Tab-separated table of C-alpha atoms in Angstrom:
chain	number	residue	atom	x	y	z
A	790	MET	CA	-76.821	-74.654	22.525
A	791	ASN	CA	-74.657	-76.354	19.897
A	792	GLU	CA	-77.630	-76.476	17.527
A	793	LYS	CA	-78.083	-72.698	17.804
A	794	THR	CA	-74.386	-72.130	17.158
A	795	GLU	CA	-74.431	-74.413	14.121
A	796	GLN	CA	-77.556	-72.713	12.784
A	797	ALA	CA	-76.146	-69.216	13.338
A	798	THR	CA	-72.881	-69.900	11.538
A	799	PRO	CA	-74.306	-70.660	8.052
A	800	THR	CA	-76.623	-67.659	8.301
A	801	ASN	CA	-73.721	-65.341	9.151
A	802	THR	CA	-71.579	-66.775	6.359
A	803	ALA	CA	-74.392	-66.433	3.816
A	804	VAL	CA	-75.087	-62.824	4.826
A	805	GLU	CA	-71.468	-61.701	5.081
A	806	LYS	CA	-70.414	-60.040	1.848
A	807	THR	CA	-67.294	-58.145	2.912
A	808	LEU	CA	-65.144	-57.313	-0.092
A	809	LEU	CA	-61.644	-55.890	-0.447
A	810	ILE	CA	-60.781	-54.280	-3.797
A	811	ILE	CA	-57.070	-53.633	-4.418
A	812	ASP	CA	-56.371	-51.671	-7.601
A	813	ASP	CA	-54.174	-48.659	-8.347
A	814	ASP	CA	-56.533	-47.432	-11.100
A	815	ALA	CA	-58.674	-45.170	-8.865
A	816	PRO	CA	-61.550	-44.458	-11.310
A	817	TYR	CA	-61.968	-48.142	-12.176
A	818	ARG	CA	-61.679	-49.214	-8.517
A	819	GLN	CA	-64.286	-46.668	-7.404
A	820	ARG	CA	-66.751	-47.593	-10.181
A	821	LEU	CA	-66.387	-51.280	-9.370
A	822	ALA	CA	-66.771	-50.608	-5.625
A	823	LEU	CA	-69.924	-48.551	-6.183
A	824	ALA	CA	-71.474	-51.181	-8.457
A	825	LEU	CA	-70.728	-53.999	-5.999
A	826	GLU	CA	-72.013	-51.964	-3.037
A	827	LYS	CA	-75.324	-51.721	-4.912
A	828	ARG	CA	-75.283	-55.542	-5.051
A	829	GLY	CA	-74.996	-55.781	-1.253
A	830	PHE	CA	-71.241	-56.011	-0.721
A	831	GLN	CA	-69.520	-54.077	2.083
A	832	VAL	CA	-66.516	-52.747	0.176
A	833	THR	CA	-63.100	-51.678	1.440
A	834	GLN	CA	-60.693	-50.168	-1.090
A	835	ALA	CA	-56.888	-50.146	-1.260
A	836	GLU	CA	-54.554	-48.872	-3.967
A	837	SER	CA	-51.245	-50.600	-3.191
A	838	VAL	CA	-49.711	-53.861	-2.025
A	839	ASP	CA	-48.958	-52.481	1.453
A	840	ALA	CA	-52.386	-50.867	1.880
A	841	GLY	CA	-54.081	-54.057	0.682
A	842	ILE	CA	-52.175	-56.263	3.114
A	843	ALA	CA	-52.893	-53.837	5.975
A	844	ALA	CA	-56.618	-53.766	5.116
A	845	ALA	CA	-56.757	-57.573	4.898
A	846	LYS	CA	-55.105	-57.920	8.309
A	847	ALA	CA	-57.279	-55.251	9.941
A	848	HIS	CA	-60.598	-56.609	8.613
A	849	PRO	CA	-60.209	-60.014	6.896
A	850	PRO	CA	-62.651	-59.991	3.956
A	851	ARG	CA	-64.829	-62.838	2.734
A	852	TYR	CA	-64.116	-61.797	-0.876
A	853	ALA	CA	-61.279	-59.921	-2.583
A	854	VAL	CA	-60.607	-58.500	-6.031
A	855	VAL	CA	-56.921	-57.828	-6.676
A	856	ASP	CA	-55.254	-56.196	-9.683
A	857	LEU	CA	-52.245	-58.172	-10.910
A	858	ARG	CA	-50.002	-55.160	-11.535
A	859	LEU	CA	-49.985	-52.531	-8.828
A	860	ALA	CA	-47.776	-49.427	-8.722
A	861	ASP	CA	-45.684	-50.806	-5.865
A	862	GLY	CA	-45.577	-54.500	-6.797
A	863	SER	CA	-47.558	-57.548	-7.815
A	864	GLY	CA	-51.047	-58.399	-6.676
A	865	LEU	CA	-49.818	-61.994	-6.451
A	866	ASP	CA	-47.901	-60.943	-3.323
A	867	VAL	CA	-51.150	-59.872	-1.665
A	868	VAL	CA	-53.128	-63.083	-2.216
A	869	PRO	CA	-51.188	-65.290	0.261
A	870	GLU	CA	-51.438	-62.556	2.899
A	871	ILE	CA	-55.199	-62.347	2.429
A	872	LYS	CA	-55.426	-66.142	2.668
A	873	LYS	CA	-53.380	-66.069	5.916
A	874	SER	CA	-55.815	-63.566	7.416
A	875	ARG	CA	-58.853	-65.490	6.195
A	876	PRO	CA	-58.312	-68.917	4.589
A	877	ASP	CA	-61.862	-69.124	3.182
A	878	CYS	CA	-61.553	-65.797	1.326
A	879	ARG	CA	-62.464	-66.049	-2.359
A	880	VAL	CA	-59.939	-63.988	-4.339
A	881	VAL	CA	-60.301	-62.959	-7.988
A	882	ILE	CA	-57.315	-61.531	-9.889
A	883	LEU	CA	-57.928	-58.795	-12.480
A	884	THR	CA	-55.379	-57.982	-15.144
A	885	GLY	CA	-54.931	-56.028	-18.326
A	886	TYR	CA	-51.799	-58.069	-19.108
A	887	GLY	CA	-53.152	-61.589	-19.109
A	888	ASN	CA	-51.179	-64.637	-20.085
A	889	ILE	CA	-51.214	-68.287	-19.112
A	890	ALA	CA	-48.138	-68.056	-16.869
A	891	THR	CA	-49.608	-65.353	-14.655
A	892	ALA	CA	-53.002	-67.092	-14.615
A	893	VAL	CA	-51.346	-70.257	-13.327
A	894	ALA	CA	-49.342	-68.240	-10.778
A	895	ALA	CA	-52.552	-66.544	-9.595
A	896	ILE	CA	-54.334	-69.857	-9.058
A	897	LYS	CA	-51.297	-71.351	-7.309
A	898	SER	CA	-51.151	-68.359	-4.965
A	899	GLY	CA	-54.754	-69.022	-3.894
A	900	ALA	CA	-56.988	-67.068	-6.290
A	901	ILE	CA	-60.183	-68.757	-7.484
A	902	ASP	CA	-60.433	-66.937	-10.814
A	903	TYR	CA	-58.525	-64.683	-13.194
A	904	LEU	CA	-60.407	-62.057	-15.224
A	905	PRO	CA	-59.196	-59.673	-17.954
A	906	LYS	CA	-59.691	-55.943	-17.447
A	907	PRO	CA	-61.950	-54.149	-17.825
A	908	ALA	CA	-64.193	-56.713	-16.130
A	909	ASP	CA	-67.619	-55.350	-15.291
A	910	ALA	CA	-69.390	-55.767	-11.947
A	911	ASP	CA	-71.527	-58.641	-13.279
A	912	GLN	CA	-68.449	-60.658	-14.269
A	913	VAL	CA	-66.695	-59.947	-10.963
A	914	GLU	CA	-69.760	-60.840	-8.883
A	915	ALA	CA	-70.279	-64.073	-10.840
A	916	ALA	CA	-66.630	-65.066	-10.315
A	917	LEU	CA	-66.756	-64.270	-6.587
A	918	LEU	CA	-70.010	-66.102	-5.890
A	919	GLU	CA	-69.688	-69.038	-8.299
A	920	HIS	CA	-69.147	-72.377	-6.580
A	921	ARG	CA	-69.115	-74.840	-9.429
A	922	ASP	CA	-66.198	-77.219	-9.939
A	923	ALA	CA	-66.938	-78.071	-13.589
A	924	LEU	CA	-64.651	-77.018	-16.385
A	925	PRO	CA	-65.730	-74.064	-18.503
A	926	PRO	CA	-67.014	-74.779	-22.031
A	927	PRO	CA	-64.414	-74.838	-24.816
A	928	PRO	CA	-63.693	-71.463	-26.416
A	929	GLU	CA	-65.644	-70.394	-29.478
A	930	GLN	CA	-62.417	-69.127	-31.041
A	931	PRO	CA	-59.312	-70.993	-29.818
A	932	MET	CA	-55.942	-69.246	-29.669
A	933	THR	CA	-54.003	-68.705	-32.873
A	934	ALA	CA	-50.596	-70.304	-33.376
A	935	ASP	CA	-48.932	-66.899	-32.817
A	936	ARG	CA	-50.753	-66.493	-29.508
A	937	VAL	CA	-49.806	-70.025	-28.381
A	938	ARG	CA	-46.146	-69.249	-29.184
A	939	TRP	CA	-46.340	-65.956	-27.252
A	940	GLU	CA	-47.959	-67.721	-24.262
A	941	HIS	CA	-45.201	-70.358	-24.259
A	942	ILE	CA	-42.507	-67.659	-24.293
A	943	GLN	CA	-44.273	-65.850	-21.408
A	944	ARG	CA	-44.483	-69.063	-19.377
A	945	VAL	CA	-40.774	-69.832	-19.789
A	946	TYR	CA	-39.931	-66.180	-19.033
A	947	GLU	CA	-41.907	-66.376	-15.754
A	948	GLN	CA	-40.289	-69.721	-14.856
A	949	CYS	CA	-36.858	-68.116	-15.335
A	950	ASP	CA	-37.804	-65.366	-12.853
A	951	ARG	CA	-38.041	-62.848	-15.709
A	952	ASN	CA	-34.383	-63.271	-16.627
A	953	VAL	CA	-34.128	-62.511	-20.360
A	954	SER	CA	-30.725	-64.144	-20.898
A	955	GLU	CA	-31.724	-67.394	-19.186
A	956	THR	CA	-35.074	-67.468	-21.017
A	957	ALA	CA	-33.339	-66.937	-24.376
A	958	ARG	CA	-30.871	-69.739	-23.623
A	959	ARG	CA	-33.672	-72.169	-22.715
A	960	LEU	CA	-35.744	-71.239	-25.771
A	961	ARG	CA	-32.629	-71.430	-27.985
A	962	MET	CA	-33.137	-67.966	-29.429
A	963	HIS	CA	-31.071	-64.802	-29.573
A	964	ARG	CA	-31.469	-62.544	-26.533
A	965	ARG	CA	-32.285	-59.434	-28.651
A	966	THR	CA	-34.990	-61.348	-30.540
A	967	LEU	CA	-36.542	-62.368	-27.244
A	968	GLN	CA	-36.396	-58.783	-25.958
A	969	ARG	CA	-38.249	-57.574	-29.065
A	970	ILE	CA	-40.925	-60.252	-28.594
A	971	LEU	CA	-41.344	-59.382	-24.896
A	972	ALA	CA	-41.636	-55.671	-25.676
A	973	LYS	CA	-44.623	-56.241	-27.973
A	974	TYR	CA	-48.211	-56.737	-26.901
A	975	ALA	CA	-49.705	-60.201	-27.097
A	976	PRO	CA	-51.000	-61.260	-30.527
A	977	ARG	CA	-54.767	-61.311	-30.905
A	978	ALA	CA	-56.395	-64.520	-29.753
């Protein structure tokens, strides 16, 4: 009887492709859900932090795709809740506002990957199903010095709990200068 149980478990795990998509951009979320349903996933959608946590608790998914910035909070708050409901869940964070600090925070919260928006269904599926532990190849075009500076400022800003005055003090720059830098978009890679 134990042999049948052991044989049934891998089969169920391999077949199970339940997916929770949490994103407040309804058109993008629906397109992604439709594309992944065509690839065999059983998709549940949510548009907020609260709805995502409720969906994860009601039906713990095997996979999850979570937007970093949601209308009612951060997608990073959802990841630990999903992991509590199902520790083996593979979570991918999507963001249109990517920087190193939030990528590190996403991985620390339990995500397995961090993709820039608009990620297509092929990229999302590859990230969800990929099981390799090797490092990715080096970038064809490494970051510029301006981008590295911006990333460093973002990391310190996140470490200071988004406190502009404290970040400016630690970076030894004027608070208004820092505010102007934070208000701008990231420099091109």
